[in-house]
Short mmCIF file of C-alpha atoms in Angstrom, two decimals:
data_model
loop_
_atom_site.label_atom_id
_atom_site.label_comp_id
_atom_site.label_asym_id
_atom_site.label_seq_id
_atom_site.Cartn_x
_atom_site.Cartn_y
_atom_site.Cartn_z
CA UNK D 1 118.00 65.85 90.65
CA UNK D 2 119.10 69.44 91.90
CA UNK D 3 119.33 69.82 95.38
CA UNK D 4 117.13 72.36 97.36
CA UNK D 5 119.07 75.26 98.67
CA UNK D 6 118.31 78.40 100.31
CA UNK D 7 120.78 81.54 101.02
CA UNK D 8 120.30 83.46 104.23
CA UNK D 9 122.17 86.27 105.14
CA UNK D 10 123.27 87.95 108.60
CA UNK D 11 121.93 90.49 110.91
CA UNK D 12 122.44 93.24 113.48
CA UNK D 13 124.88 91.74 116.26
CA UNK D 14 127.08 89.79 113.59
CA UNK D 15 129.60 93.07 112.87
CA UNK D 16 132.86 92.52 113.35
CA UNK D 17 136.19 94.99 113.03
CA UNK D 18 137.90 93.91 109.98
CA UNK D 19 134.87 92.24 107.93
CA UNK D 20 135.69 92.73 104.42
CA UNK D 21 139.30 94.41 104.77
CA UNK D 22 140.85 91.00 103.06
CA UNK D 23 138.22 90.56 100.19
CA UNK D 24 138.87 94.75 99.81
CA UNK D 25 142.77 94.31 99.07
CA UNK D 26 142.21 91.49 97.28
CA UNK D 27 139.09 91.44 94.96
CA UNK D 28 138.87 94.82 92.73
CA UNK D 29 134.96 94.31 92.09
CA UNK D 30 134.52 93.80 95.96
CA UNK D 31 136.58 96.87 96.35
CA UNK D 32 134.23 98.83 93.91
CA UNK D 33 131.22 97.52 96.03
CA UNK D 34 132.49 99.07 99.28
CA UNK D 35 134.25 102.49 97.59
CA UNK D 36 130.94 102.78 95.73
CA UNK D 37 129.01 102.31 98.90
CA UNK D 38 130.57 104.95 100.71
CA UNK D 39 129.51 107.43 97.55
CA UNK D 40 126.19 106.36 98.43
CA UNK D 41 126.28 107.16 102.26
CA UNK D 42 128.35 109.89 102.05
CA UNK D 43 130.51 108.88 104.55
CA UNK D 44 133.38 106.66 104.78
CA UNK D 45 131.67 103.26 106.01
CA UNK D 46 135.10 101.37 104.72
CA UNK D 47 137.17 102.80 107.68
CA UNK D 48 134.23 101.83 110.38
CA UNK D 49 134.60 98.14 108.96
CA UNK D 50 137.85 97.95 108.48
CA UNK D 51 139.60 99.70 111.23
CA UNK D 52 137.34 101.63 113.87
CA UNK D 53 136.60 100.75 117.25
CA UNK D 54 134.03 98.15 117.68
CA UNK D 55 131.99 100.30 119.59
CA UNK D 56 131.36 102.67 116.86
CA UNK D 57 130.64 99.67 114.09
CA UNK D 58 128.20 98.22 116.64
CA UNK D 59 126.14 101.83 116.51
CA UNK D 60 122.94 100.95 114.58
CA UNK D 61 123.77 103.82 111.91
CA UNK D 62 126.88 101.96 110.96
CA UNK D 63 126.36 98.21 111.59
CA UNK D 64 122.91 97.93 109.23
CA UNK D 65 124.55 98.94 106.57
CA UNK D 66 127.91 97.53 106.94
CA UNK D 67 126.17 94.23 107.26
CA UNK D 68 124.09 94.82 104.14
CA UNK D 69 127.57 95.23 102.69
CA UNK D 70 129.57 92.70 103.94
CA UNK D 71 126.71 90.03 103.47
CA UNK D 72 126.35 91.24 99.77
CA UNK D 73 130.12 91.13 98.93
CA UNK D 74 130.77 87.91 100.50
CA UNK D 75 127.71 86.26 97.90
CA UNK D 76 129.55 87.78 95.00
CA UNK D 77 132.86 86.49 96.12
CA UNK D 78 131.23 82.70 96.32
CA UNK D 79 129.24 83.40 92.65
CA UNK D 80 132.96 84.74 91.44
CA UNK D 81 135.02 81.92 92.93
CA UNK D 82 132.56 79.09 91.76
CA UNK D 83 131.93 80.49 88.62
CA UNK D 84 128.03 79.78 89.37
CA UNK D 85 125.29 81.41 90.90
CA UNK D 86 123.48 79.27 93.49
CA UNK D 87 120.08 77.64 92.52
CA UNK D 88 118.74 78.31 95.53
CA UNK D 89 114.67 77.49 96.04
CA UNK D 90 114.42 80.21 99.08
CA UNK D 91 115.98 82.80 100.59
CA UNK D 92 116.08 84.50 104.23
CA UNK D 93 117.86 87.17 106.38
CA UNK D 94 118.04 87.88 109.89
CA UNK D 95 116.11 91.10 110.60
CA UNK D 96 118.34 93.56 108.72
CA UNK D 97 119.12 90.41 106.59
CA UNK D 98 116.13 90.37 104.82
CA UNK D 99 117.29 93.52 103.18
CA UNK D 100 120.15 91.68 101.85
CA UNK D 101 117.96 88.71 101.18
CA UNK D 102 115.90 91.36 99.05
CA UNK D 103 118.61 92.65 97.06
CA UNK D 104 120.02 88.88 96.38
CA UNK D 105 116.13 88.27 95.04
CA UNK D 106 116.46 91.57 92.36
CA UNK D 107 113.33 92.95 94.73
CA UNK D 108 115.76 96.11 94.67
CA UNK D 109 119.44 97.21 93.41
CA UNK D 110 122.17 97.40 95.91
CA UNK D 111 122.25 100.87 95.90
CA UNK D 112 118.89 101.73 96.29
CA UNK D 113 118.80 99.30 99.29
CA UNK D 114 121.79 100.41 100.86
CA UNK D 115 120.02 104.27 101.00
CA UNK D 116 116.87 102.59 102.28
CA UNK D 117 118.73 100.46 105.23
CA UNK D 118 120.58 103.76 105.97
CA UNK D 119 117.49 105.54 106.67
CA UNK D 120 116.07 102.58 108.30
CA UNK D 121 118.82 102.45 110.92
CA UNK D 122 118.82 106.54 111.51
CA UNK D 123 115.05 106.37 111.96
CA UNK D 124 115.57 103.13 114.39
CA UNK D 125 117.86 105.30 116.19
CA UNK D 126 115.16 108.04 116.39
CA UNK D 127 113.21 106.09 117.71
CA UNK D 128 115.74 105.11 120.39
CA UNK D 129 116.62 108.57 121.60
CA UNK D 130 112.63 108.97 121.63
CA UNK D 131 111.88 105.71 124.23
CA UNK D 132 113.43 104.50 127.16
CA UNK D 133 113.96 100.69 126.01
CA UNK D 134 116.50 97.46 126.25
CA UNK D 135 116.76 94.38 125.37
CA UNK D 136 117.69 91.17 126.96
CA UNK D 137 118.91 87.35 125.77
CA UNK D 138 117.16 84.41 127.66
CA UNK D 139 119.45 81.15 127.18
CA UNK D 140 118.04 77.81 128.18
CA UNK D 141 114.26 78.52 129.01
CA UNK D 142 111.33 77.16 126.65
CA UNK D 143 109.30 79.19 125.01
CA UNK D 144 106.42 78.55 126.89
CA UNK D 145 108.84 79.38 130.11
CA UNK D 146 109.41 82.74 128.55
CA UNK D 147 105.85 83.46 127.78
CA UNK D 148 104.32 83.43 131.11
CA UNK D 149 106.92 85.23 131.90
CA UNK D 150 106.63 88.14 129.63
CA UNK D 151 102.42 87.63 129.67
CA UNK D 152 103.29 88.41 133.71
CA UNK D 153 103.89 91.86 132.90
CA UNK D 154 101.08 92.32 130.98
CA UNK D 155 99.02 96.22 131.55
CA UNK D 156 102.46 97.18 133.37
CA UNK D 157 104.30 98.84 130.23
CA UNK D 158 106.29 97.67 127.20
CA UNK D 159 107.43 93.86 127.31
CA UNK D 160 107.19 91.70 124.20
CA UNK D 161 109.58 88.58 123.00
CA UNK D 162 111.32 89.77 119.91
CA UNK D 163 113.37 87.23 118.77
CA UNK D 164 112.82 83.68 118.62
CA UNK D 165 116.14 82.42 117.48
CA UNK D 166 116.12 78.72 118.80
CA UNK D 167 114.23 76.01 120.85
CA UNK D 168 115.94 77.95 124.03
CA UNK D 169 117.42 81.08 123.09
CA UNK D 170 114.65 84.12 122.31
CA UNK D 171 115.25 87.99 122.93
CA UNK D 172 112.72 90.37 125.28
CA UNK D 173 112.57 93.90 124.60
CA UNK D 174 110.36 96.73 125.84
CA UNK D 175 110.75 98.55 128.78
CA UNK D 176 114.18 99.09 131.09
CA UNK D 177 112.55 98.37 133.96
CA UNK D 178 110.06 95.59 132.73
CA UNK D 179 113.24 93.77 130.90
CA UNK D 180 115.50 94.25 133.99
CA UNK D 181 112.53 92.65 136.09
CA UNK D 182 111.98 89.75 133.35
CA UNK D 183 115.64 89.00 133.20
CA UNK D 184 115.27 88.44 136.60
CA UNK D 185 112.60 86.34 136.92
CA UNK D 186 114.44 84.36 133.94
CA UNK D 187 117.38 83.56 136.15
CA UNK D 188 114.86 82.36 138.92
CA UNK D 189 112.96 80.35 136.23
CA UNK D 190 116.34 78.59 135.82
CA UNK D 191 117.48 80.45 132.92
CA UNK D 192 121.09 79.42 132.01
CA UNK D 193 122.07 82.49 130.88
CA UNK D 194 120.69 86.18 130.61
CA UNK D 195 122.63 88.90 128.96
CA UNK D 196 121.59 92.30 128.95
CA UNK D 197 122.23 93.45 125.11
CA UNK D 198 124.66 96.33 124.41
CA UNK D 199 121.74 98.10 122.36
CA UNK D 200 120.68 101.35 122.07
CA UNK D 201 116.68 100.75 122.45
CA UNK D 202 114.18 97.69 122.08
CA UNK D 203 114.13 96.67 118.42
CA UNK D 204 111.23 94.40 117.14
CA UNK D 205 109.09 96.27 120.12
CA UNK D 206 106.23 98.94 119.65
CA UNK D 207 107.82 101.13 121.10
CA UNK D 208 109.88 101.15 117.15
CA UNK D 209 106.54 102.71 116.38
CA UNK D 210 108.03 106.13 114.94
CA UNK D 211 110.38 104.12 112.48
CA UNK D 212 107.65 101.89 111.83
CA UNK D 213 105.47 104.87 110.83
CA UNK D 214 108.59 106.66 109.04
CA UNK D 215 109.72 103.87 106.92
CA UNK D 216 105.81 103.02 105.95
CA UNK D 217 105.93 106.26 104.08
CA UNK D 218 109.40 105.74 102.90
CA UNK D 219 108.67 102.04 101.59
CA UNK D 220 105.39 103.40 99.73
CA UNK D 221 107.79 105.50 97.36
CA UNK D 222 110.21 102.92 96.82
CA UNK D 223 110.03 100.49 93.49
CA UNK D 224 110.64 97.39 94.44
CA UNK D 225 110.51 94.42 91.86
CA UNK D 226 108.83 90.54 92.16
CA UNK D 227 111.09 88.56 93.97
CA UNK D 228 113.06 86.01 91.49
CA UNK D 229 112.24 83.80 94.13
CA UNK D 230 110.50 83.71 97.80
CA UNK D 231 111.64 85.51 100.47
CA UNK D 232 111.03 84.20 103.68
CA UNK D 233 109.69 87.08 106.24
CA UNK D 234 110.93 87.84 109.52
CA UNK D 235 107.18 89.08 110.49
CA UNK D 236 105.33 85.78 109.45
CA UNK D 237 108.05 83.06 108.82
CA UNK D 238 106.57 82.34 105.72
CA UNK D 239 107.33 83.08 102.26
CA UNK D 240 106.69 86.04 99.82
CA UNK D 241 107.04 86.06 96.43
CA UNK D 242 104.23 89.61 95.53
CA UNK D 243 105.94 92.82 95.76
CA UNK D 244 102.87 94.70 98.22
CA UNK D 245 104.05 91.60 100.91
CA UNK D 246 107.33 92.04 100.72
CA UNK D 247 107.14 95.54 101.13
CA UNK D 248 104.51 95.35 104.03
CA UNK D 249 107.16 92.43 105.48
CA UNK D 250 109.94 95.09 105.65
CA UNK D 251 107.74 97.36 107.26
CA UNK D 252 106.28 94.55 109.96
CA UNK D 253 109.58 93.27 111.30
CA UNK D 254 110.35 96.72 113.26
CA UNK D 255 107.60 96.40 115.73
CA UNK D 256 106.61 92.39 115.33
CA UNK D 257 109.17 89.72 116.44
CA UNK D 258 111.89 88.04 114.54
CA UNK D 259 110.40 84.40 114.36
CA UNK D 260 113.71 82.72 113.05
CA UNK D 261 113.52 79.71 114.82
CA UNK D 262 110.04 79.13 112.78
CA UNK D 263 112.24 80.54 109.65
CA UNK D 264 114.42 77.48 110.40
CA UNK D 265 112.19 75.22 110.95
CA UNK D 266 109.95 76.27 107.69
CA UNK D 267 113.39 75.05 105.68
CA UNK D 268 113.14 71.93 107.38
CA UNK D 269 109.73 71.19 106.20
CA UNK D 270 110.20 72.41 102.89
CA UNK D 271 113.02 69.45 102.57
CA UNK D 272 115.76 72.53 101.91
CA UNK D 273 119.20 69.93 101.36
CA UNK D 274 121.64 73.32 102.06
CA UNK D 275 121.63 76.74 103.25
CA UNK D 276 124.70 79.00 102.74
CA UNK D 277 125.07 81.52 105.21
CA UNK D 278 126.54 84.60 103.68
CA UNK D 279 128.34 87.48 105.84
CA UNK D 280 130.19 87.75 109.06
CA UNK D 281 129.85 84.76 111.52
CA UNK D 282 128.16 81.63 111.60
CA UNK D 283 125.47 82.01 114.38
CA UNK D 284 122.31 80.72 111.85
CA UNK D 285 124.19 78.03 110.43
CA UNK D 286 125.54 76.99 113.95
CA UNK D 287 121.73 76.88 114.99
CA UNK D 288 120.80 74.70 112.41
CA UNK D 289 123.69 72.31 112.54
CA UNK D 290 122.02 71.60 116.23
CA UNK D 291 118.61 71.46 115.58
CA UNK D 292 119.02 69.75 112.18
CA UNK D 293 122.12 68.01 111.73
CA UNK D 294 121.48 66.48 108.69
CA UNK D 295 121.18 69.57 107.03
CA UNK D 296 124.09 70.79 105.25
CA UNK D 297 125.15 73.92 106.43
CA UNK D 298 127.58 76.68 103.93
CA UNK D 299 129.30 79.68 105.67
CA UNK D 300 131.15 81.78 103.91
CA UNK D 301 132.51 85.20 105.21
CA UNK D 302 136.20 84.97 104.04
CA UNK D 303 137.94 83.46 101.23
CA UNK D 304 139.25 80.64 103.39
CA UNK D 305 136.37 79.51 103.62
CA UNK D 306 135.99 79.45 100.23
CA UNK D 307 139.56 77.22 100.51
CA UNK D 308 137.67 74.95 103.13
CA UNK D 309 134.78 74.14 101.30
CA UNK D 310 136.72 73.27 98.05
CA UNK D 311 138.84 70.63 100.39
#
């Protein structure tokens, strides 16, 4: 009997300096990817990735779609190293991930997805420059903890929880103010952590409403094909296998939270054996390993790992 495998892919925050130079010297088809990539952007994205300062990669306009690179290429190195594609059941990405999760389903081409993340991020950052927002990490609270928390700030302004990403680690964004307030009130709650995030507004927040509105129009023009097999959404943590809920998915997640703990915990239920974790990092698969450790776990952003795995 085949095992039950899903592929998930990265998101925003996983960019590092360097992704990809090794598989780029190395691999001429992942070379192609990138040099045709930057054709497509019209600007050098190779150099970002490869050499600039991390500071610039980490600017929305250059990490979306160097992650939707980097996640893609380091799939096609695993299919051209194993000689196989992976049979997975499901598939899932983190945020900007689920682009990559959509081109990995044949929803949409590389290409046309890497133009559409581009003018996701600029729009994201338009949205930015048009709102006075932040976001914040919460380690070691429950969710119900960080609820009352957030629901304290209710009628005040912009507060929402926009990432669930474990059983005590979620993301608030809105406001300055109201996160600066909530972070405190997180420490007092006997938060372990709180780190202020190096962002440039409050993703996964209404106050994304101009992207949201933007990339509604955008997403109406765009063919997009029936997945080849579910993808799970960010927005409901469930799958979608019609093309009119994927598309409305992509359109959700900018102003609705990221609910991957529930994405995680979905795979759990639907008896998934492995999940391979494609792009830079390993922060889904290192959340898994802890909530599930039973579940086999695949990373695989270099070709040493590649080595690792055949060992």
């Amino acid at each position: 009997m085949a095992e039950i495998s899903t592929v998930i892919f990265a998101g925003q925050g996983a960019q590092k300096v360097g992704m990809c130079k090794t598989l780029y010297d190395k691999y001429p088809f992942i070379k192609s990817l990138i040099d045709k990539s930057c054709d497509v952007l019209n600007y050098d994205i190779k150099t970002i990735m490869f050499e600039g300062t991390q500071e610039k990669l980490n600017e929305t306009i250059h990490a979306q779609p160097a992650l939707l690179i980097s996640g893609f290429a380091c799939y096609l190195l695993y299919a051209h190293a194993t000689g196989k594609e992976i049979n997975a059941s499901l598939t899932a990405g983190l945020s900007l991930g689920e682009y990559t999760s959509c081109v990995y389903s044949k929803v949409i081409q590389f290409g046309q997805c890497l133009s559409l993340v581009d003018k996701r991020a600029r729009l994201m950052q338009e949205a930015c420059d048009k709102t006075k927002g932040t976001m914040a990490s919460i380690i070691g609270l429950k969710k119900e903890q960080v609820q009352q928390i957030v629901a304290s700030f209710e009628g005040k302004g912009v507060l929402v929880i926009s990432n669930y990403n474990s059983t005590d680690q979620f993301v608030i964004s809105g406001d300055i103010e109201l996160v600066k307030k909530a972070s405190e009130d997180a420490s007092k709650a006997g938060a372990k952590r709180v780190i202020p995030l190096n962002v440039a507004g409050a993703y996964h927040s209404p106050l994304m409403i101009h992207a949201h509105e933007q990339m509604h129009k955008i997403l109406q023009q765009e063919h997009l094909n029936k997945p080849s097999i579910p993808i799970i959404s960010n927005y409901s943590s469930t799958p979608n296998d019609e093309v009119e809920k994927v598309r409305a998915a992509l359109q959700n997640q900018l102003i609705k939270p990221v609910r991957w703990l529930q994405t995680l915990n979905y795979l759990a239920k639907s008896e998934v054996e492995t999940v391979y974790e494609f792009g830079p990092g390993k922060v889904t698969t290192g959340i898994l390993k802890r909530l599930y450790p039973n579940m086999k776990c695949i990373s695989i952003s270099s070709d040493s790992d590649l080595t690792a795995q055949s060992e």
